Every structure is written in C-alpha cells, then in structure tokens.
C-alpha cells in the first residue's frame, strides 16, 4: 500500500472510532495535515451525528466548512471528548513531534482541552526515538535570532521555515517557525519543558506532556490500535 492509502485507512478507522465511541451531539476536535484532511472527508458522511468541530487551523476550517460542518469557536465550547490529528513522528510512549504543517500552537491548545487525543498515522511515523524529523518551534518574530541561539546551545540546528516561493513562512497566528534538526529526543517531556521556557517561544512541536491516548497506525497488515 502507498503512504496515501495507509493514511486513508487510518482516517476511516478514526471516523469509525468517532461513530462508536463519541456521544451523539458532541463537539469534535479536528487536527491539520493530509491525514486529518482525509479524516474530515470521512466524518462528513455522518456530520449530523455531532454538533460541530473545533478546528486547529485555517486550512482545516475551510475544509470542514466546505463539507457543511459547523466550525465552533473554542471559547464557546466546554467539552471536546475527542481530538483527532496526525503526527510527524510518534514513539512507543505516545509522545509526538507535530507541526510539519505549521499548526502546532492551535493543535496543542485543542489537544489540551480534549478528553482523548487520537493520533492517526501511517506506519512510517512510528519511531524508536523522536528527532529525525526536524522539531518545529513557533516563535514570536522579534525573538527569532535569540531563540535560535538558545536552541543551538541545546545541540540543535535551527533553520527558519520558508515558503515554497522563498518568503518567510508565517503561521495562522502571524509567527515564524524554526525547524530544529540534530536533536535526539530521548527525554521528550524534559525537552518540551526546557524549550517552553525560552522567552519568545510560543509553542514547541513536542507533544509529550500531553501525548496521544490512542494511536491508530496504518500498516500493511491493517490498522493497529494502541491505547496508552
Ligand atoms: C500539522 C501537523 C500534522 O499532523 C503533521 O504534520 C502530519 O501531517 P500529515 O498528516 O500530512 O503527514 O502536525 O501541523
């Protein structure tokens, strides 16, 4: 199976999970990225069963609305039983690197509110140690150079994310992203806390303090479910 087929498989498995395990009328938390897009397409088939979605990005908001799914402001929502999102890497403890799509801050906010985080990923995302994928860090623009120096002092190699057109990439929140390579993240909770402390950092794309509760992993043998 191709990576796209594996993504479609787990997106459908997550839609089935929502149908079976989320109470009717609940609000869903919806992530960002190509796997999350397939999940949005899959839940459109039973959109009358939930009352709306809290979205983690402008891109997901557009896709949800194209399907006629109501997008709710998080400030108006008390409870999100389940948040479904992809990951760039996930380890055996459910800790993840996220933010390849640039939506890490809103993803972390919605994940923090949600009762359960269901991670959907193709098999290539499961790793022994996080860090081969460059760690995204969202930064206030004026702090870019200062934060980059701190990240380099931690042993990382930060690189300012650019657009395909060669401009500086800006998040939905108007900030910049440093993608940090050369970090071998064996203690993800410690590194998450350390990077969170750097003045100017908005969000680090390590989701270890609040990791996944359920992983739906797409493999050649089918969808493998892990409950953490
Ligand atoms: C976006 C993310 C995505 O979940 C992550 O990049 C995985 O994306 P994809 O499903 O396209 O592989 O964190 O900010």
Short mmCIF file of N, CA and C in Angstrom, two decimals, residues 22 48 84 86 107:
data_model
loop_
_atom_site.label_atom_id
_atom_site.label_comp_id
_atom_site.label_asym_id
_atom_site.label_seq_id
_atom_site.Cartn_x
_atom_site.Cartn_y
_atom_site.Cartn_z
N UNK A 22 -17.88 8.24 20.50
CA UNK A 22 -18.16 9.63 20.88
C UNK A 22 -19.67 9.81 20.97
N UNK A 48 -24.31 14.88 10.78
CA UNK A 48 -25.49 15.20 11.62
C UNK A 48 -25.38 14.56 13.01
N UNK A 84 -8.81 14.43 17.06
CA UNK A 84 -8.17 13.51 16.10
C UNK A 84 -7.18 14.30 15.25
N UNK A 86 -3.05 14.00 13.04
CA UNK A 86 -1.89 13.23 12.59
C UNK A 86 -0.65 13.59 13.41
N UNK A 107 -3.06 23.28 17.48
CA UNK A 107 -3.20 21.83 17.74
C UNK A 107 -2.98 21.54 19.22
#
